[in-house]
Amino acid sequence: MRAGLLALAVLSCAPKVSTAPRSVEDDLDRATPVAVAPPPESAAPRPVAPPGKGLRTGTIARAHLIAVLDAGPGSFLRQLEVAPHMSGDKFVGWQLVQLLDHTGPLHDVDVVPGDVLLAVNGQPLSRPEQLQTLWDSLRTANDLTAKLWRGSQQLELHFAIDPPVQVSAR
């Protein structure tokens, strides 16, 4: 069950709201999939990180996921501390600083302080509305996949959500 909450832990890397004015160019730059591409200084893909202490795959019980989603992102975000990870002046992802709840869902998942969350289900989480869109989409998602960096290596966490939602054909 704890492994099932990894998906939510990944979401906890949501950004803080900035009140600074932004130009249209800033939005366009952030709309590109910078978070899932290698950093500009590296042309080669990152090697896959060796397995750590926790799970990289598993199953999330849909009922438990819905309960966490119903509690809202704020409740979930209180479980950990993150900081923006930059490559020069470009936002790359959210770096895990520390787990504040050592008995929470991340305890059994292969995440450690220093890991950088790049995307969840293919979506970057650089802006608050991206977190809300992802949060809402998890109600009907059948999988949760998180892309991370650990140092110079990449890692992917994949969890099936059970029972799956049946897509109706029209």
C-alpha positions as a LaTeX table, in Angstrom:
\begin{tabular}{lrrr}
\hline
Residue & $x$ (\AA) & $y$ (\AA) & $z$ (\AA) \\
\hline
Met1 & 0.00 & 0.00 & 0.00 \\
Arg2 & 2.86 & 2.37 & 0.81 \\
Ala3 & 4.34 & 1.73 & $-2.59$ \\
Gly4 & 1.01 & 2.71 & $-4.06$ \\
Leu5 & 1.34 & 6.14 & $-2.56$ \\
Leu6 & 4.57 & 6.74 & $-4.45$ \\
Ala7 & 2.50 & 8.17 & $-7.20$ \\
Leu8 & 1.27 & 10.78 & $-4.82$ \\
Ala9 & 4.71 & 11.38 & $-3.42$ \\
Val10 & 5.86 & 12.19 & $-6.89$ \\
Leu11 & 3.14 & 14.79 & $-7.09$ \\
Ser12 & 4.42 & 16.41 & $-3.95$ \\
Cys13 & 7.11 & 18.07 & $-5.94$ \\
Ala14 & 4.71 & 20.78 & $-6.91$ \\
Pro15 & 5.98 & 24.30 & $-7.40$ \\
Lys16 & 5.52 & 27.26 & $-5.14$ \\
Val17 & 3.44 & 30.09 & $-6.59$ \\
Ser18 & 5.48 & 33.04 & $-7.81$ \\
Thr19 & 3.98 & 36.52 & $-7.84$ \\
Ala20 & 6.76 & 37.87 & $-10.10$ \\
Pro21 & 5.52 & 39.07 & $-13.50$ \\
Arg22 & 6.21 & 36.66 & $-16.37$ \\
Ser23 & 6.62 & 37.34 & $-20.05$ \\
Val24 & 5.02 & 35.29 & $-22.80$ \\
Glu25 & 8.51 & 34.04 & $-23.71$ \\
Asp26 & 8.86 & 32.55 & $-20.21$ \\
Asp27 & 5.68 & 30.54 & $-20.72$ \\
Leu28 & 6.80 & 29.38 & $-24.14$ \\
Asp29 & 10.20 & 28.30 & $-22.80$ \\
Arg30 & 8.58 & 26.34 & $-19.99$ \\
Ala31 & 6.06 & 24.72 & $-22.30$ \\
Thr32 & 8.84 & 22.83 & $-24.06$ \\
Pro33 & 9.61 & 19.40 & $-22.58$ \\
Val34 & 12.84 & 20.54 & $-20.92$ \\
Ala35 & 12.14 & 18.33 & $-17.91$ \\
Val36 & 12.35 & 15.08 & $-19.84$ \\
Ala37 & 15.28 & 15.95 & $-22.09$ \\
Pro38 & 18.94 & 15.62 & $-21.10$ \\
Pro39 & 20.48 & 18.89 & $-19.90$ \\
Pro40 & 21.92 & 21.06 & $-22.68$ \\
Glu41 & 25.50 & 20.37 & $-21.61$ \\
Ser42 & 25.02 & 16.62 & $-22.15$ \\
Ala43 & 24.31 & 15.22 & $-25.61$ \\
Ala44 & 24.21 & 11.59 & $-24.45$ \\
Pro45 & 21.29 & 10.12 & $-22.50$ \\
Arg46 & 21.86 & 9.49 & $-18.84$ \\
Pro47 & 22.56 & 5.89 & $-17.79$ \\
Val48 & 19.87 & 4.13 & $-15.77$ \\
Ala49 & 20.41 & 4.37 & $-12.02$ \\
Pro50 & 21.00 & 1.03 & $-10.28$ \\
Pro51 & 18.18 & $-0.18$ & $-8.02$ \\
Gly52 & 18.03 & 1.43 & $-4.61$ \\
Lys53 & 16.40 & 0.40 & $-1.35$ \\
Gly54 & 12.81 & 0.73 & $-2.48$ \\
Leu55 & 10.32 & $-0.23$ & $-5.13$ \\
Arg56 & 10.33 & 1.10 & $-8.68$ \\
Thr57 & 7.20 & $-0.78$ & $-9.74$ \\
Gly58 & 4.04 & $-1.95$ & $-8.04$ \\
Thr59 & 0.33 & $-1.40$ & $-7.71$ \\
Ile60 & $-1.66$ & 1.45 & $-6.19$ \\
Ala61 & $-5.11$ & 0.62 & $-4.83$ \\
Arg62 & $-7.53$ & 2.99 & $-6.58$ \\
Ala63 & $-9.61$ & 3.47 & $-3.41$ \\
His64 & $-6.54$ & 4.60 & $-1.49$ \\
Leu65 & $-5.46$ & 6.89 & $-4.34$ \\
Ile66 & $-8.91$ & 8.50 & $-4.45$ \\
Ala67 & $-8.80$ & 9.09 & $-0.69$ \\
Val68 & $-5.46$ & 10.89 & $-1.05$ \\
Leu69 & $-6.72$ & 12.89 & $-4.04$ \\
Asp70 & $-9.82$ & 13.87 & $-2.08$ \\
Ala71 & $-7.61$ & 15.22 & 0.73 \\
Gly72 & $-6.04$ & 17.60 & $-1.81$ \\
Pro73 & $-2.52$ & 18.45 & $-2.93$ \\
Gly74 & $-1.81$ & 20.57 & 0.16 \\
Ser75 & $-2.27$ & 17.63 & 2.49 \\
Phe76 & 0.02 & 15.51 & 0.37 \\
Leu77 & 2.71 & 18.18 & $-0.02$ \\
Arg78 & 3.18 & 18.45 & 3.74 \\
Gln79 & 4.96 & 15.06 & 3.64 \\
Leu80 & 8.17 & 16.33 & 2.06 \\
Glu81 & 10.39 & 19.27 & 1.25 \\
Val82 & 11.49 & 20.07 & $-2.32$ \\
Ala83 & 13.51 & 22.78 & $-4.06$ \\
Pro84 & 13.66 & 23.83 & $-7.71$ \\
His85 & 16.51 & 22.22 & $-9.68$ \\
Met86 & 17.94 & 24.51 & $-12.35$ \\
Ser87 & 20.30 & 24.05 & $-15.29$ \\
Gly88 & 21.65 & 27.55 & $-15.73$ \\
Asp89 & 18.52 & 29.70 & $-15.79$ \\
Lys90 & 16.20 & 26.89 & $-16.96$ \\
Phe91 & 13.95 & 24.99 & $-14.59$ \\
Val92 & 14.59 & 21.23 & $-14.86$ \\
Gly93 & 12.53 & 19.68 & $-12.07$ \\
Trp94 & 11.89 & 19.44 & $-8.35$ \\
Gln95 & 14.68 & 18.12 & $-6.13$ \\
Leu96 & 13.74 & 16.16 & $-3.03$ \\
Val97 & 15.40 & 17.83 & $-0.05$ \\
Gln98 & 13.98 & 15.59 & 2.65 \\
Leu99 & 11.09 & 13.38 & 3.56 \\
Leu100 & 9.23 & 14.92 & 6.47 \\
Asp101 & 7.09 & 11.84 & 7.08 \\
His102 & 9.39 & 8.82 & 7.48 \\
Thr103 & 6.43 & 6.48 & 7.89 \\
Gly104 & 4.62 & 7.71 & 4.78 \\
Pro105 & 4.24 & 6.19 & 1.35 \\
Leu106 & 7.74 & 7.06 & 0.13 \\
His107 & 9.37 & 4.88 & 2.77 \\
Asp108 & 9.11 & 1.78 & 0.53 \\
Val109 & 9.72 & 3.56 & $-2.78$ \\
Asp110 & 13.09 & 4.06 & $-4.49$ \\
Val111 & 13.37 & 7.82 & $-3.89$ \\
Val112 & 16.08 & 9.51 & $-1.86$ \\
Pro113 & 17.00 & 13.10 & $-1.03$ \\
Gly114 & 18.72 & 14.61 & $-4.04$ \\
Asp115 & 16.49 & 12.87 & $-6.62$ \\
Val116 & 15.05 & 15.31 & $-9.18$ \\
Leu117 & 11.48 & 14.79 & $-10.38$ \\
Leu118 & 11.28 & 15.63 & $-14.09$ \\
Ala119 & 7.74 & 14.56 & $-15.06$ \\
Val120 & 4.74 & 12.48 & $-13.97$ \\
Asn121 & 2.78 & 10.63 & $-16.65$ \\
Gly122 & 4.77 & 12.56 & $-19.23$ \\
Gln123 & 3.74 & 15.95 & $-17.82$ \\
Pro124 & 6.24 & 18.43 & $-16.32$ \\
Leu125 & 5.26 & 20.02 & $-13.01$ \\
Ser126 & 6.84 & 23.44 & $-13.30$ \\
Arg127 & 3.68 & 25.47 & $-12.70$ \\
Pro128 & 0.84 & 25.17 & $-10.15$ \\
Glu129 & $-1.82$ & 24.61 & $-12.81$ \\
Gln130 & 0.19 & 21.65 & $-14.16$ \\
Leu131 & 0.03 & 20.03 & $-10.74$ \\
Gln132 & $-3.73$ & 20.57 & $-10.55$ \\
Thr133 & $-4.23$ & 19.15 & $-14.05$ \\
Leu134 & $-2.18$ & 16.07 & $-13.18$ \\
Trp135 & $-3.91$ & 15.72 & $-9.80$ \\
Asp136 & $-7.32$ & 15.74 & $-11.50$ \\
Ser137 & $-6.20$ & 13.28 & $-14.22$ \\
Leu138 & $-5.12$ & 10.69 & $-11.66$ \\
Arg139 & $-8.77$ & 9.95 & $-10.81$ \\
Thr140 & $-9.15$ & 8.15 & $-14.12$ \\
Ala141 & $-5.52$ & 7.15 & $-14.80$ \\
Asn142 & $-4.63$ & 3.46 & $-14.97$ \\
Asp143 & $-0.89$ & 4.03 & $-14.46$ \\
Leu144 & 1.44 & 6.43 & $-12.76$ \\
Thr145 & 4.93 & 6.87 & $-14.20$ \\
Ala146 & 7.53 & 9.22 & $-12.74$ \\
Lys147 & 10.76 & 10.21 & $-14.48$ \\
Leu148 & 13.60 & 11.23 & $-12.18$ \\
Trp149 & 17.31 & 11.94 & $-12.16$ \\
Arg150 & 19.56 & 10.57 & $-9.46$ \\
Gly151 & 22.87 & 12.34 & $-9.84$ \\
Ser152 & 23.97 & 11.74 & $-13.42$ \\
Gln153 & 21.65 & 8.76 & $-13.86$ \\
Gln154 & 17.99 & 8.45 & $-14.86$ \\
Leu155 & 15.33 & 6.39 & $-13.21$ \\
Glu156 & 11.68 & 5.65 & $-13.86$ \\
Leu157 & 9.05 & 4.59 & $-11.37$ \\
His158 & 5.97 & 2.86 & $-12.72$ \\
Phe159 & 2.88 & 1.88 & $-10.75$ \\
Ala160 & $-0.35$ & 0.39 & $-12.05$ \\
Ile161 & $-3.57$ & 1.70 & $-10.50$ \\
Asp162 & $-5.98$ & $-1.11$ & $-9.63$ \\
Pro163 & $-8.72$ & $-1.66$ & $-10.47$ \\
Pro164 & $-8.25$ & $-0.01$ & $-13.86$ \\
Val165 & $-10.83$ & 2.40 & $-15.19$ \\
Gln166 & $-12.64$ & 0.99 & $-18.20$ \\
Val167 & $-12.66$ & 3.35 & $-21.16$ \\
Ser168 & $-16.03$ & 3.36 & $-22.86$ \\
Ala169 & $-16.07$ & 3.28 & $-26.65$ \\
Arg170 & $-18.43$ & 5.72 & $-28.32$ \\
\hline
\end{tabular}
